[in-house]
Structures are given as structure tokens and as C-alpha cells.
PDB file of C-alpha atoms in Angstrom:
ATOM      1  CA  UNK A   1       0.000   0.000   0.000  1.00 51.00           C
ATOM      2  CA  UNK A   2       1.443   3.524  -0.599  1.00 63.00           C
ATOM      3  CA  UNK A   3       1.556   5.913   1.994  1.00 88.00           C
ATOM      4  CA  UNK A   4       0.689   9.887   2.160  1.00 93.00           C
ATOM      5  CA  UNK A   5       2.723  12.140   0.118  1.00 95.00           C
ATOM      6  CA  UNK A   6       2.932  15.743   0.161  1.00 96.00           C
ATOM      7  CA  UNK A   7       3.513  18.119  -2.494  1.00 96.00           C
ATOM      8  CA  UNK A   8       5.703  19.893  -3.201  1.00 97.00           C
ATOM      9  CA  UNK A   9       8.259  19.426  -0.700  1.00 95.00           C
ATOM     10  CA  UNK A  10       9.840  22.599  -0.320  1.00 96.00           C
ATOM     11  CA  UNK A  11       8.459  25.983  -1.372  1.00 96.00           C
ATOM     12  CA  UNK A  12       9.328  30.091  -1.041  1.00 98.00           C
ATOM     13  CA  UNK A  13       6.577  32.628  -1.579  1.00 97.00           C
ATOM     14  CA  UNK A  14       6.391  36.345  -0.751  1.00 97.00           C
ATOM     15  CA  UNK A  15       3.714  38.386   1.943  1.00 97.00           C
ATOM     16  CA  UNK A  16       0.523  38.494   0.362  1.00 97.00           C
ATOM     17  CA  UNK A  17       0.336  35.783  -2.258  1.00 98.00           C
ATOM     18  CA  UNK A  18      -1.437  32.697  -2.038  1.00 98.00           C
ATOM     19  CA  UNK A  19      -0.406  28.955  -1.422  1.00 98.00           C
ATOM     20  CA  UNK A  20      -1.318  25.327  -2.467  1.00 98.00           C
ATOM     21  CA  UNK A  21      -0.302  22.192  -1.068  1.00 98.00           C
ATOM     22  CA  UNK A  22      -1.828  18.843  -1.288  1.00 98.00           C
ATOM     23  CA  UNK A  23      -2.174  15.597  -0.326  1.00 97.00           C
ATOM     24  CA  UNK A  24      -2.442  12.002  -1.605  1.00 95.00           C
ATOM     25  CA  UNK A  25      -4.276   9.881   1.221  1.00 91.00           C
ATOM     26  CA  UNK A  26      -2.636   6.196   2.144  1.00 88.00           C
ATOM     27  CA  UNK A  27      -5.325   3.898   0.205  1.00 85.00           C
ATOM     28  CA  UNK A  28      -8.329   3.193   1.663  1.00 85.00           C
ATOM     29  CA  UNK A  29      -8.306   6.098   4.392  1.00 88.00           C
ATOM     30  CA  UNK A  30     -11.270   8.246   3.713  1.00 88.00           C
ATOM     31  CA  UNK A  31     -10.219  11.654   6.434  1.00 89.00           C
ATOM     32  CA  UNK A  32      -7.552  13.955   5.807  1.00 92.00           C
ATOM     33  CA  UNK A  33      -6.659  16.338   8.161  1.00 93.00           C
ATOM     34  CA  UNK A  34      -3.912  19.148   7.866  1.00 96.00           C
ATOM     35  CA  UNK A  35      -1.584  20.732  10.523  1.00 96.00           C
ATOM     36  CA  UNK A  36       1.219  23.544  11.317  1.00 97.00           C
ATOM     37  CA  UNK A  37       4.753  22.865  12.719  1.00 94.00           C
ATOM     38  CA  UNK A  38       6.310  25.390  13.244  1.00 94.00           C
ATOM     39  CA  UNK A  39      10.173  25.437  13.835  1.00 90.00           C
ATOM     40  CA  UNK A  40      10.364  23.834  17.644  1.00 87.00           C
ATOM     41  CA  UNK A  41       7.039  23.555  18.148  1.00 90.00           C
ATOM     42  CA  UNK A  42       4.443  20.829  17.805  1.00 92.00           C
ATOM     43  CA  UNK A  43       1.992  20.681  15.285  1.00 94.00           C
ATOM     44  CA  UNK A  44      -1.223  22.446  15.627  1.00 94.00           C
ATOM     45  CA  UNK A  45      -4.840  20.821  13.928  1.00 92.00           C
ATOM     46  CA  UNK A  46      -5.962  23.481  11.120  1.00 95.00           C
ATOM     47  CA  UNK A  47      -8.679  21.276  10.174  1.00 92.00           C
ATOM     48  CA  UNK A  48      -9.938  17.711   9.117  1.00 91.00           C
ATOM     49  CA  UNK A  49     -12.222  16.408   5.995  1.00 91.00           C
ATOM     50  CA  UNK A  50     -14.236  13.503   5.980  1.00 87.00           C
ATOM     51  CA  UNK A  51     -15.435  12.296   2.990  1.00 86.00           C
ATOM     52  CA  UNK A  52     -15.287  15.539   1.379  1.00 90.00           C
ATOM     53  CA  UNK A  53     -16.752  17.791   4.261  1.00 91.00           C
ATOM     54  CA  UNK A  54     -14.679  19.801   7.137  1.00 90.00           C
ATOM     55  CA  UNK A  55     -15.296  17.729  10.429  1.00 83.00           C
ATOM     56  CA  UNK A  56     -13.156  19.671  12.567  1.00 84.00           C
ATOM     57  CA  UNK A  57     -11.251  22.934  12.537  1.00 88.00           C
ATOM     58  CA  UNK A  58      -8.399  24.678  14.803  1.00 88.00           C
ATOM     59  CA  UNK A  59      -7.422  28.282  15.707  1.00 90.00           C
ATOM     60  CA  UNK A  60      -7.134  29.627  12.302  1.00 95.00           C
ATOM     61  CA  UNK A  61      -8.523  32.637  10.205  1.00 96.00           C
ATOM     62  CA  UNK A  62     -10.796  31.820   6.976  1.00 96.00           C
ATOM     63  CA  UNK A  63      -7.382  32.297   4.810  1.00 97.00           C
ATOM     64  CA  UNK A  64      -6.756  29.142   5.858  1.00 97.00           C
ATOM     65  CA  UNK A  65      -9.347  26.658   3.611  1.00 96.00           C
ATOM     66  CA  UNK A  66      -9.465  23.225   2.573  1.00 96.00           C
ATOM     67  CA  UNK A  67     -10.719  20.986  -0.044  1.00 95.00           C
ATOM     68  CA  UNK A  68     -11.103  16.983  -0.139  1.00 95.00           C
ATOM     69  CA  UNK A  69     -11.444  15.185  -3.130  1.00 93.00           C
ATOM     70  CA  UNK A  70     -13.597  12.317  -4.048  1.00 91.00           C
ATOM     71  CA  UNK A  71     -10.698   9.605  -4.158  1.00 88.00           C
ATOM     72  CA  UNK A  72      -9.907  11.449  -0.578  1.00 89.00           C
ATOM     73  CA  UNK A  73      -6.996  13.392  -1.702  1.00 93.00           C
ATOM     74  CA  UNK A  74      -6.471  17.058  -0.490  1.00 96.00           C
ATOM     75  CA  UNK A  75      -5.548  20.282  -0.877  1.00 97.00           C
ATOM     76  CA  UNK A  76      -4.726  23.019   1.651  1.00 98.00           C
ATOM     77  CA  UNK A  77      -4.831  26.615   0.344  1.00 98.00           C
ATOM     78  CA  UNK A  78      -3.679  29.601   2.479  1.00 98.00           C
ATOM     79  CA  UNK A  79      -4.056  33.173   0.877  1.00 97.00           C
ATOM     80  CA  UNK A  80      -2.539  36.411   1.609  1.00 97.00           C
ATOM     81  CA  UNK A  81       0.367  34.653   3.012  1.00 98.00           C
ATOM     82  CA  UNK A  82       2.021  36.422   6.036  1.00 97.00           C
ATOM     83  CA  UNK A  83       5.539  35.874   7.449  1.00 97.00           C
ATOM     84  CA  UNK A  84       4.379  33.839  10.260  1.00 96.00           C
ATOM     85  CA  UNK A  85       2.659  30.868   8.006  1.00 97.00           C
ATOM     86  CA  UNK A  86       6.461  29.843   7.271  1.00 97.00           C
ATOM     87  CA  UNK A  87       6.602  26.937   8.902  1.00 97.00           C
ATOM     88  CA  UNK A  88       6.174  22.728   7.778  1.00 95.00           C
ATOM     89  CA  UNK A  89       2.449  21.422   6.872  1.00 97.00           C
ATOM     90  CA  UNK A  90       1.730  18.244   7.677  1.00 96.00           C
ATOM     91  CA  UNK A  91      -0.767  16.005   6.290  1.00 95.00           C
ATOM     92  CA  UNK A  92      -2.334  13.340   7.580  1.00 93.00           C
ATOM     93  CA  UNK A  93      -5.203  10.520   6.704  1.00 90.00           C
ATOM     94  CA  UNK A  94      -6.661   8.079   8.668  1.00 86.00           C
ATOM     95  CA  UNK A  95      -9.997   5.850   8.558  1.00 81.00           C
ATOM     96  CA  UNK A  96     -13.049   7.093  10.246  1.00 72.00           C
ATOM     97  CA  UNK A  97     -13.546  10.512  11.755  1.00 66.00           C
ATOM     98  CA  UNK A  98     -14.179  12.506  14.977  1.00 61.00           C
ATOM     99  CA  UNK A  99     -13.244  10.632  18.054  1.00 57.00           C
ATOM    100  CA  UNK A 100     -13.669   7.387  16.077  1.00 61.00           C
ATOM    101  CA  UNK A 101     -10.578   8.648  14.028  1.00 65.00           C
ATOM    102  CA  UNK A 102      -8.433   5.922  13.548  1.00 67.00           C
ATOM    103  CA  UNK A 103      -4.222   6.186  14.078  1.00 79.00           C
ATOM    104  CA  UNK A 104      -3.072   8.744  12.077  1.00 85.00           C
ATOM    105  CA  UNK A 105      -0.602   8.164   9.093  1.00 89.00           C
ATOM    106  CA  UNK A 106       1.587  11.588   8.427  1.00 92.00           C
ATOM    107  CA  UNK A 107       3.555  12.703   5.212  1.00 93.00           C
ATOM    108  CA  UNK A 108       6.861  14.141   6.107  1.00 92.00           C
ATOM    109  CA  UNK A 109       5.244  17.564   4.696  1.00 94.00           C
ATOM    110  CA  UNK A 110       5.553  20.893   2.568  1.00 96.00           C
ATOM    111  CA  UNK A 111       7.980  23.427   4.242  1.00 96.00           C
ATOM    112  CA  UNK A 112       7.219  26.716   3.529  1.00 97.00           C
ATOM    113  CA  UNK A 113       9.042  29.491   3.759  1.00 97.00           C
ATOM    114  CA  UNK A 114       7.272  33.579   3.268  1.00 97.00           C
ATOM    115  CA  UNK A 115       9.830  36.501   2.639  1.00 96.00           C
TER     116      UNK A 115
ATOM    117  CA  UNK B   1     -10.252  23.564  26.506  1.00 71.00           C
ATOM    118  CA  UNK B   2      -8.291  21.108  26.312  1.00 81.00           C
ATOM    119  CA  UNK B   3      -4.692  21.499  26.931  1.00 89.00           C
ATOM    120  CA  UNK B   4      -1.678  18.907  27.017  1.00 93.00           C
ATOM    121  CA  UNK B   5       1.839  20.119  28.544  1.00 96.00           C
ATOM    122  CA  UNK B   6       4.991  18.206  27.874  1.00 97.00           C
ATOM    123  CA  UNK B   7       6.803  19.172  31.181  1.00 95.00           C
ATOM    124  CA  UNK B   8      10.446  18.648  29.263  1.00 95.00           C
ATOM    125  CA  UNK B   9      11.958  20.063  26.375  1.00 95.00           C
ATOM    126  CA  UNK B  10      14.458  17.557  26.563  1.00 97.00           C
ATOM    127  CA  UNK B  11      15.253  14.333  28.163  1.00 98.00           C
ATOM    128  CA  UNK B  12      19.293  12.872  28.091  1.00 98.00           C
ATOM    129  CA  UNK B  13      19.783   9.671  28.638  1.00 97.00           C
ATOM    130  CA  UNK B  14      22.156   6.706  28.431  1.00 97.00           C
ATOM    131  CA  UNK B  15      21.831   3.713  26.075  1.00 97.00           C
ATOM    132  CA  UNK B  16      20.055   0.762  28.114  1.00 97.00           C
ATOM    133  CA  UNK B  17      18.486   2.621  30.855  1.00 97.00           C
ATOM    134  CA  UNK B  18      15.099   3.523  31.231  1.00 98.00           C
ATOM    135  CA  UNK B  19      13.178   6.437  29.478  1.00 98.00           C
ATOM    136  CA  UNK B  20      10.487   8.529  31.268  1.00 98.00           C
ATOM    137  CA  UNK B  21       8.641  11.320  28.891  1.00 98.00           C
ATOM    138  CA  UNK B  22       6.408  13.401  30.863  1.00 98.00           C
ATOM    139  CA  UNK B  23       2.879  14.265  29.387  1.00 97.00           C
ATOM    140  CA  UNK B  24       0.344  15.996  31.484  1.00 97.00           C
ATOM    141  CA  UNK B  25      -3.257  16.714  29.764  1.00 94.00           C
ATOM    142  CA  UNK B  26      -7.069  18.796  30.408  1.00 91.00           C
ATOM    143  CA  UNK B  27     -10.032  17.941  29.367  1.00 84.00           C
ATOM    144  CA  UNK B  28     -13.780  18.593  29.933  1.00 76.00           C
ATOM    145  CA  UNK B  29     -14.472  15.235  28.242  1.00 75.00           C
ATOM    146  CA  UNK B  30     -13.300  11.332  28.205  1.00 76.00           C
ATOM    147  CA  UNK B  31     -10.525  11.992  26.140  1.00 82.00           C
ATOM    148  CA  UNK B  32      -8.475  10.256  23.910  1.00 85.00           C
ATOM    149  CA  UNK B  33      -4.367  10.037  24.483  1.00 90.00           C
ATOM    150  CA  UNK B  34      -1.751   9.245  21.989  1.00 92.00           C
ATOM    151  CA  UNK B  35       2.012   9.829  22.067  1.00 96.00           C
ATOM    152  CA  UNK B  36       3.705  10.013  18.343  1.00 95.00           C
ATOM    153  CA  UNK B  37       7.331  10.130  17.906  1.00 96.00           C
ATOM    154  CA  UNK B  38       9.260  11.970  14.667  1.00 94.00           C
ATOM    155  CA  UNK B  39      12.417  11.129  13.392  1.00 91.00           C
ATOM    156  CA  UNK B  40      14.554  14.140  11.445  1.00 85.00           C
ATOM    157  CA  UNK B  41      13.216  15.006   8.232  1.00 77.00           C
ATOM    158  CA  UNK B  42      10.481  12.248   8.656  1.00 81.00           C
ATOM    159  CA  UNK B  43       6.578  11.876   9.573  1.00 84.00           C
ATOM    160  CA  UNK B  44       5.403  11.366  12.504  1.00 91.00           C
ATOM    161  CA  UNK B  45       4.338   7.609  13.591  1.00 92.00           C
ATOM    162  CA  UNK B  46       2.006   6.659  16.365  1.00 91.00           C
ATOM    163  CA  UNK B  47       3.672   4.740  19.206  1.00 95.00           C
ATOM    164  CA  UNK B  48       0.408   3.890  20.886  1.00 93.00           C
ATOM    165  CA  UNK B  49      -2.943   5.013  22.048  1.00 89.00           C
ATOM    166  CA  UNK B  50      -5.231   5.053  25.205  1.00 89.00           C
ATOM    167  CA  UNK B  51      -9.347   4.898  24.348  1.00 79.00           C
ATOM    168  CA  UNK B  52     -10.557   4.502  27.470  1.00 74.00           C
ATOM    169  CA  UNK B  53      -9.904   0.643  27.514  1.00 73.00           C
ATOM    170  CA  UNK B  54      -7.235  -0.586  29.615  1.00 82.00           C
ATOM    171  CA  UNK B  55      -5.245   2.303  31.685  1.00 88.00           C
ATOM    172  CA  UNK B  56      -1.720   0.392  30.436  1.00 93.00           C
ATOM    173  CA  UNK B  57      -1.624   0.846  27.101  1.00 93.00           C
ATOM    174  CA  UNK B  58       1.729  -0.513  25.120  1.00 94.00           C
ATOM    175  CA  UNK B  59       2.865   0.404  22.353  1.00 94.00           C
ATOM    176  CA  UNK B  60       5.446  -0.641  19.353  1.00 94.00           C
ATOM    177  CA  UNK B  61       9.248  -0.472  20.163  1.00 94.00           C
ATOM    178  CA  UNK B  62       8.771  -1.475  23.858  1.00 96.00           C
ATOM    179  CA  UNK B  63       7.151   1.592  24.893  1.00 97.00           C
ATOM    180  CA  UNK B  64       4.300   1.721  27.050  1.00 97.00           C
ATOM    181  CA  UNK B  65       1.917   4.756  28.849  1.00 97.00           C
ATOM    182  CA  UNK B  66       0.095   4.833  32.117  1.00 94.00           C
ATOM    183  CA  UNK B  67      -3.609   6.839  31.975  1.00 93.00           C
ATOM    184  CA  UNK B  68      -3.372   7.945  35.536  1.00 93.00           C
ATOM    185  CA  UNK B  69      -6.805  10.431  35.711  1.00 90.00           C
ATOM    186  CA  UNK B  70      -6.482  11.882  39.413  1.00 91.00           C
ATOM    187  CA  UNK B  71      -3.118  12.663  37.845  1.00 93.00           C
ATOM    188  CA  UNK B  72      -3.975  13.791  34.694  1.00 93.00           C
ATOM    189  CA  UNK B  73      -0.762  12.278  33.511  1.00 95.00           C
ATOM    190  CA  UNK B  74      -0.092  10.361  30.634  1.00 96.00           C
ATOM    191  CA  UNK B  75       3.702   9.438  30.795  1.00 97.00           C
ATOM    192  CA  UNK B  76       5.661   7.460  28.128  1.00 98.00           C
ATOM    193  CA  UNK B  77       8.303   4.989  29.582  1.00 98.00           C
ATOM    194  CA  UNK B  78      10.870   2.415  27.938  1.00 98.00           C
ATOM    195  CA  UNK B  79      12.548  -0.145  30.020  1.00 97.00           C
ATOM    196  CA  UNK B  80      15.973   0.082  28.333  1.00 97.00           C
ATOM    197  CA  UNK B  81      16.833   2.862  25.676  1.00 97.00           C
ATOM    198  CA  UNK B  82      18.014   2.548  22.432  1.00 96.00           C
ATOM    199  CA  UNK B  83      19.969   4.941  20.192  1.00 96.00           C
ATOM    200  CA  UNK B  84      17.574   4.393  17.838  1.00 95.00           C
ATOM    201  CA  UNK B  85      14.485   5.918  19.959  1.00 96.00           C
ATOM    202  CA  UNK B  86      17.075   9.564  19.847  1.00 96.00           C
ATOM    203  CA  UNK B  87      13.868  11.614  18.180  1.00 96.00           C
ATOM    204  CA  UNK B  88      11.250  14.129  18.905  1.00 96.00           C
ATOM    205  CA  UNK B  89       8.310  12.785  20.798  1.00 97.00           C
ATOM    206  CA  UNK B  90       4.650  14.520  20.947  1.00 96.00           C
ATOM    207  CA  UNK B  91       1.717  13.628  23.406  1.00 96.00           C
ATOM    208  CA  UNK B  92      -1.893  14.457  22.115  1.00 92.00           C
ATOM    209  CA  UNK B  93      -5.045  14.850  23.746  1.00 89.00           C
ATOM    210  CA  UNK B  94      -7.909  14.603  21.869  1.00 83.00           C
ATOM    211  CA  UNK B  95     -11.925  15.173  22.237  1.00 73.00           C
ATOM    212  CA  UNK B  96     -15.178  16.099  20.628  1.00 64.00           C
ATOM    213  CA  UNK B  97     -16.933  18.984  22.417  1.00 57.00           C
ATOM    214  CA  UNK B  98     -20.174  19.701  20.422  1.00 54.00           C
ATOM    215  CA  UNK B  99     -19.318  16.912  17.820  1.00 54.00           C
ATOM    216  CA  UNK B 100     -16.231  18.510  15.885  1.00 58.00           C
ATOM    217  CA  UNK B 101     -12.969  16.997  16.133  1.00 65.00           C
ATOM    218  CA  UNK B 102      -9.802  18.439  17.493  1.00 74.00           C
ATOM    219  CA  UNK B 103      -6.190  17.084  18.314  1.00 83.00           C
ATOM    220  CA  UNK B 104      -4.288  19.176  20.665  1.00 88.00           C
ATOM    221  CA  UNK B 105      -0.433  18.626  20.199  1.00 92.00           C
ATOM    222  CA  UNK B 106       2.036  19.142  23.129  1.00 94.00           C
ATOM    223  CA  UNK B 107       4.966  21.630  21.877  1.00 94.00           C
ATOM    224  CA  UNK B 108       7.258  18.287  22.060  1.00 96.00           C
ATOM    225  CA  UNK B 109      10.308  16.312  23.758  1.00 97.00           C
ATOM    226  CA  UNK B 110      13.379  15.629  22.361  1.00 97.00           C
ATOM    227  CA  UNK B 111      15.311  12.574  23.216  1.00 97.00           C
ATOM    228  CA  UNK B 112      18.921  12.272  23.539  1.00 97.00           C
ATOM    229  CA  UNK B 113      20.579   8.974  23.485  1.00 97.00           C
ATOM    230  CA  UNK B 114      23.871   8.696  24.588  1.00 96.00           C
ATOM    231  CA  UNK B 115      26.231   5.539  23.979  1.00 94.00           C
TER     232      UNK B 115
END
């Protein structure tokens, strides 16, 4: 079975422009969810999709939005980019959803970096 | 709100002697408890989990958690160390207030292994 993978691996935008990074769920896992590590810290929950519909959502601001495909892959898109959103963005699928959320299998993410 | 505090940064040990990762957790609900562990420039893996079955929960690569609720404590421990286990190691607490989903990552501990 092939696992999650995260595109692309490594990126550099600029203050105000606008970000995609996706997500290609291990087969047969049907929730995606997306987080922020930033440098020393641990990863923080932006938000979760379950068969295509947001189950779950952290501390962040609207710029932040999601999309799940119907073979359960993702995308994470983050506009007006600000200097703090540098950081790694990890993605994650699993089977099930909610507090029935099976284990979690990661990517080893997108780093991003905003000038 | 639930919170989860890793109460080191970093733990230094030697090889073959035991490992004790401190995790302590709120929560206005039965929660959910998992400790993950991330190698450099990898994804992170679940070591194990704690559902509200059994308070002992093991885990893969010998390691094993105590739920300890009066203590709201959650510790990770290894018999013997390894310099394999040298990573970064994050305890999550997770519930559902009001049905949506949210993982709540602790900022992290980072293991040293010395030979």
C-alpha cells in the first residue's frame, strides 16, 4: 500500500500571495486532516475532511481553507500569506472521523518558507 | 479547553536505561491520548494510544503509557533505551466537544541517546 505524500516538498513565496499544497491519502483512508509545525514547536490541527466535508477545525482565520477530493486526496490553500505561516504542513489521513478517528498516518510535509 | 503540557523540552539519557517522557493533559471530556514520535526530516508515527480501555496501554518499540486520571498524567516509559528511539516525541489529547474533532499537540520532547 502507498503511503501519504505531500507536495511539493519545499516551497518560497512572498507576503501576500497565495499557497497550495496537497495531499495524496494512504489507500483506503477516507479523512484527511492538515496541521502547522512550526520550527520547535508541535503541530497544531488546522482542520480535518471527511469524505469531502470539514469535520473539525483549529485556531485559524478563513485564509486558511481546505478541499477533499472524491478519491480522498487534499488540498490546503492559504491566501494572503504572512511571514508567520512559514513553517512545515503536515498532512495526515486516517480511517473514520471525529473521536472514532483511527491512528493517524503523516507525510513528512511541505515546508514553507514567506519573505 | 483542552490542553496537554509536555513538562520537558528535553530528556538525556544513556543507552540501556530507562526512558520517562512526561505528558500531562485537560479535558472537559473522556478523552483520547496518543504519544507520536518523529524522526529528522520524517513523519510522525504513532507509538500507541489510550481509548478509554485498559489504563496500560503498550505500544510498538517497547514503549508503554500509564492513563493515571487523578493525575492527569499520561507518561511514556521504555525499560531500556536505544539509540535508535534519539527523536522528537509529541503527546496528544484529543476530544469532541459539540461533535467537531480536534487534536491538541504538546509543543514536544526531544530525546537524547547517549552511547
Amino acid at each position: 500500500e502507498t503511503g501519504v505524500t505531500q507536495s511539493p516538498t519545499h516551497l518560497i513565496k512572498t507576503r501576500g500571495q497565495q499557497v497550495t499544497l496537497r495531499c495524496s491519502s494512504q489507500s483506503g483512508h477516507n479523512t484527511v486532516s492538515w496541521y502547522q509545525q512550526a520550527l520547535g514547536q508541535g503541530p497544531q490541527f488546522i482542520f480535518q475532511y471527511y469524505r469531502e466535508e470539514e469535520n473539525g477545525r483549529g485556531n485559524f482565520p478563513p485564509r486558511f481553507s481546505g478541499l477533499q477530493f472524491p478519491n480522498y486526496s487534499s488540498e490546503l490553500n492559504v491566501n494572503a500569506l504572512e511571514l508567520d505561516d512559514s513553517a512545515l504542513y503536515l498532512c495526515a489521513s486516517s480511517l473514520g472521523s471525529g473521536v472514532n478517528t483511527g491512528e493517524l498516518f503523516f507525510g513528512e510535509g511541505s515546508r514553507l518558507t514567506v519573505l | 479547553a483542552q490542553s496537554v503540557t509536555q513538562l520537558d523540552s528535553h530528556v538525556s539519557v544513556s543507552e540501556g536505561t530507562p526512558v520517562l517522557l512526561r505528558c500531562n493533559y485537560s479535558s472537559s471530556y473522556s478523552p483520547s491520548l496518543f504519544w507520536y514520535v518523529q524522526h529528522p526530516n520524517k513523519g510522525l508515527q504513532l507509538l500507541l494510544k489510550y481509548t478509554s480501555a485498559a489504563t496500560l496501554v503498550k505500544g510498538i518499540n517497547g514503549f508503554e503509557a500509564e492513563f493515571k486520571k487523578s493525575e492527569t498524567s499520561f507518561h511514556l516509559t521504555k525499560p531500556s533505551a536505544h539509540m535508535s528511539d534519539a527523536a522528537e516525541y509529541f503527546c496528544v489529547v484529543s476530544d469532541q466537544p459539540r461533535g467537531s474533532y480536534i487534536p491538541t499537540f504538546g509543543r514536544g520532547t526531544s530525546l537524547i541517546v547517549h552511547p
